[in-house]
Short mmCIF file of C-alpha atoms in Angstrom, two decimals:
data_model
loop_
_atom_site.label_atom_id
_atom_site.label_comp_id
_atom_site.label_asym_id
_atom_site.label_seq_id
_atom_site.Cartn_x
_atom_site.Cartn_y
_atom_site.Cartn_z
CA MET E 1 -16.86 -18.18 -4.12
CA SER E 2 -15.37 -14.82 -5.11
CA GLU E 3 -14.46 -12.29 -2.48
CA GLN E 4 -16.31 -9.12 -3.32
CA TYR E 5 -15.94 -6.09 -1.20
CA THR E 6 -17.66 -2.72 -1.57
CA THR E 7 -15.24 0.05 -2.44
CA PRO E 8 -15.50 1.89 0.74
CA ASP E 9 -14.72 -1.12 2.81
CA LEU E 10 -11.27 -1.98 1.35
CA VAL E 11 -10.39 1.60 0.33
CA GLU E 12 -11.35 2.96 3.76
CA ARG E 13 -9.68 0.17 5.67
CA TRP E 14 -6.45 0.83 3.75
CA ARG E 15 -6.73 4.53 4.22
CA HIS E 16 -7.33 4.34 8.02
CA ALA E 17 -4.35 1.99 8.39
CA ALA E 18 -2.10 4.38 6.36
CA GLU E 19 -3.25 7.36 8.36
CA ALA E 20 -2.56 5.50 11.56
CA ALA E 21 1.03 4.81 10.39
CA TYR E 22 1.59 8.56 9.70
CA ARG E 23 0.39 9.35 13.24
CA GLY E 24 2.87 6.80 14.59
CA ASP E 25 0.08 4.25 15.57
CA LEU E 26 1.66 1.19 13.97
CA ASP E 27 -0.44 -1.13 16.25
CA ALA E 28 -3.49 0.12 14.33
CA THR E 29 -1.72 -0.15 11.09
CA MET E 30 -0.51 -3.69 11.53
CA GLY E 31 -4.06 -4.84 12.37
CA ILE E 32 -4.90 -5.26 8.67
CA PHE E 33 -1.84 -7.39 7.89
CA ALA E 34 -1.79 -11.31 7.84
CA PRO E 35 1.03 -12.74 9.90
CA ASP E 36 2.71 -13.97 6.73
CA ALA E 37 2.23 -10.82 4.62
CA VAL E 38 4.64 -9.62 2.07
CA TRP E 39 5.55 -5.93 1.50
CA GLU E 40 7.58 -5.37 -1.77
CA VAL E 41 8.77 -2.25 -3.62
CA GLN E 42 11.08 -3.58 -6.35
CA PRO E 43 12.37 -0.30 -7.63
CA LEU E 44 13.78 0.40 -4.25
CA GLY E 45 14.93 -3.21 -3.67
CA ILE E 46 12.53 -3.61 -0.70
CA SER E 47 11.04 -6.96 0.29
CA HIS E 48 9.94 -7.92 3.61
CA ARG E 49 8.03 -11.08 4.74
CA GLY E 50 6.02 -11.36 7.86
CA ALA E 51 4.12 -8.78 9.78
CA PRO E 52 6.99 -8.20 12.23
CA ALA E 53 9.43 -7.40 9.29
CA ILE E 54 6.81 -5.10 7.71
CA ARG E 55 6.33 -3.28 11.03
CA SER E 56 10.11 -2.84 11.52
CA PHE E 57 10.35 -1.41 7.99
CA LEU E 58 7.55 0.87 8.41
CA GLU E 59 9.14 2.18 11.72
CA GLU E 60 12.40 2.74 10.06
CA TRP E 61 11.00 4.39 6.92
CA LEU E 62 8.69 6.63 8.74
CA GLY E 63 11.39 7.42 11.34
CA SER E 64 13.72 8.73 8.57
CA TYR E 65 11.44 11.75 8.04
CA GLU E 66 10.85 14.83 10.13
CA SER E 67 7.63 15.48 8.35
CA TYR E 68 5.65 13.02 6.25
CA GLU E 69 2.42 13.55 4.33
CA ASP E 70 0.95 11.05 2.05
CA ASP E 71 -2.23 11.93 0.23
CA GLN E 72 -4.17 8.82 -1.23
CA GLU E 73 -5.11 10.30 -4.62
CA GLU E 74 -6.94 7.22 -5.78
CA GLY E 75 -8.23 4.08 -4.23
CA LEU E 76 -10.01 1.46 -6.39
CA ASP E 77 -11.37 -1.84 -5.16
CA LEU E 78 -10.95 -3.95 -8.43
CA GLY E 79 -12.71 -6.89 -6.89
CA ASN E 80 -11.67 -10.38 -5.88
CA GLY E 81 -9.48 -8.83 -3.05
CA VAL E 82 -7.45 -6.61 -5.12
CA LEU E 83 -7.11 -2.95 -4.27
CA PHE E 84 -5.22 -0.47 -6.32
CA VAL E 85 -4.04 2.84 -4.61
CA VAL E 86 -2.09 5.84 -5.94
CA SER E 87 -0.45 8.01 -3.27
CA ARG E 88 1.37 11.31 -3.45
CA LEU E 89 4.23 11.58 -0.92
CA ASP E 90 5.49 14.98 0.39
CA ALA E 91 8.08 14.47 3.11
CA ARG E 92 11.20 16.13 4.60
CA PRO E 93 14.02 13.63 5.60
CA VAL E 94 15.54 14.07 9.06
CA GLY E 95 18.25 16.77 9.12
CA SER E 96 17.60 17.96 5.47
CA PRO E 97 16.03 21.31 4.21
CA GLY E 98 15.03 19.43 1.16
CA ARG E 99 11.71 17.59 0.36
CA VAL E 100 10.92 14.23 -1.20
CA GLN E 101 7.81 14.53 -3.52
CA GLU E 102 6.79 11.56 -5.42
CA ARG E 103 3.70 9.45 -6.61
CA TRP E 104 3.61 5.81 -6.02
CA SER E 105 1.05 3.16 -6.57
CA PHE E 106 0.31 0.09 -4.44
CA THR E 107 -1.44 -3.07 -5.31
CA VAL E 108 -2.86 -4.60 -2.14
CA LEU E 109 -4.02 -8.29 -2.17
CA TRP E 110 -6.56 -9.12 0.46
CA VAL E 111 -7.14 -12.71 1.54
CA ALA E 112 -9.80 -13.75 4.14
CA GLY E 113 -10.17 -10.02 5.13
CA MET E 114 -6.39 -9.33 5.67
CA VAL E 115 -3.61 -7.91 3.66
CA ALA E 116 -1.52 -10.77 2.18
CA ARG E 117 0.69 -8.70 -0.16
CA VAL E 118 1.53 -5.08 -1.00
CA THR E 119 3.34 -4.37 -4.11
CA GLY E 120 4.66 -0.72 -4.57
CA ARG E 121 5.60 0.49 -8.09
CA TYR E 122 6.68 3.86 -9.50
CA ASP E 123 5.24 3.34 -12.96
CA ILE E 124 1.52 3.98 -12.14
CA ASN E 125 0.04 3.00 -15.52
CA GLU E 126 2.03 -0.27 -15.65
CA ALA E 127 1.07 -1.06 -12.04
CA ARG E 128 -2.65 -0.29 -12.74
CA ALA E 129 -2.66 -2.80 -15.71
CA ASP E 130 -0.94 -5.39 -13.49
CA ALA E 131 -3.42 -4.95 -10.77
CA GLU E 132 -6.42 -5.22 -13.10
CA ARG E 133 -4.84 -8.47 -14.59
CA LEU E 134 -4.51 -9.81 -10.92
CA ALA E 135 -8.11 -9.10 -10.23
CA GLU E 136 -9.26 -10.78 -13.43
CA GLU E 137 -7.03 -13.78 -12.79
CA ARG E 138 -8.49 -14.15 -9.28
CA ALA E 139 -12.04 -13.82 -10.66
CA GLN E 140 -11.20 -16.59 -13.24
CA ALA E 141 -9.93 -18.71 -10.37
CA ASP E 142 -12.97 -18.04 -8.38
CA VAL E 143 -11.07 -17.00 -5.36
#
């Protein structure tokens, strides 16, 4: 049977978890991750397996900024447990007067109501096409 979620459910669950991370509430953030989840951002060489490794990565990443704002520009539930998100980062690294301003996409794979995999990409159009293909493949496999 296919996992079909309403857009507000997955989109809002992801948004709430992300907002909790930016507030420093990683307990709330990690509540959506499966114990064996994977977080991968190939352009940065980031790959973490397991909720403890993901939490440690997020603590380190967020701790390297004095200010950190991340606006979720787009959140789409593509069906079959696949969520596609585009976020705009505006942050200031610790000890720096400069700012980091970037757009990233995240494909979030949900299995049994938990995040199983997060894949971050810089090329948003390519990432969107890959996320749509993943949703279609999962539909054909009748996940």
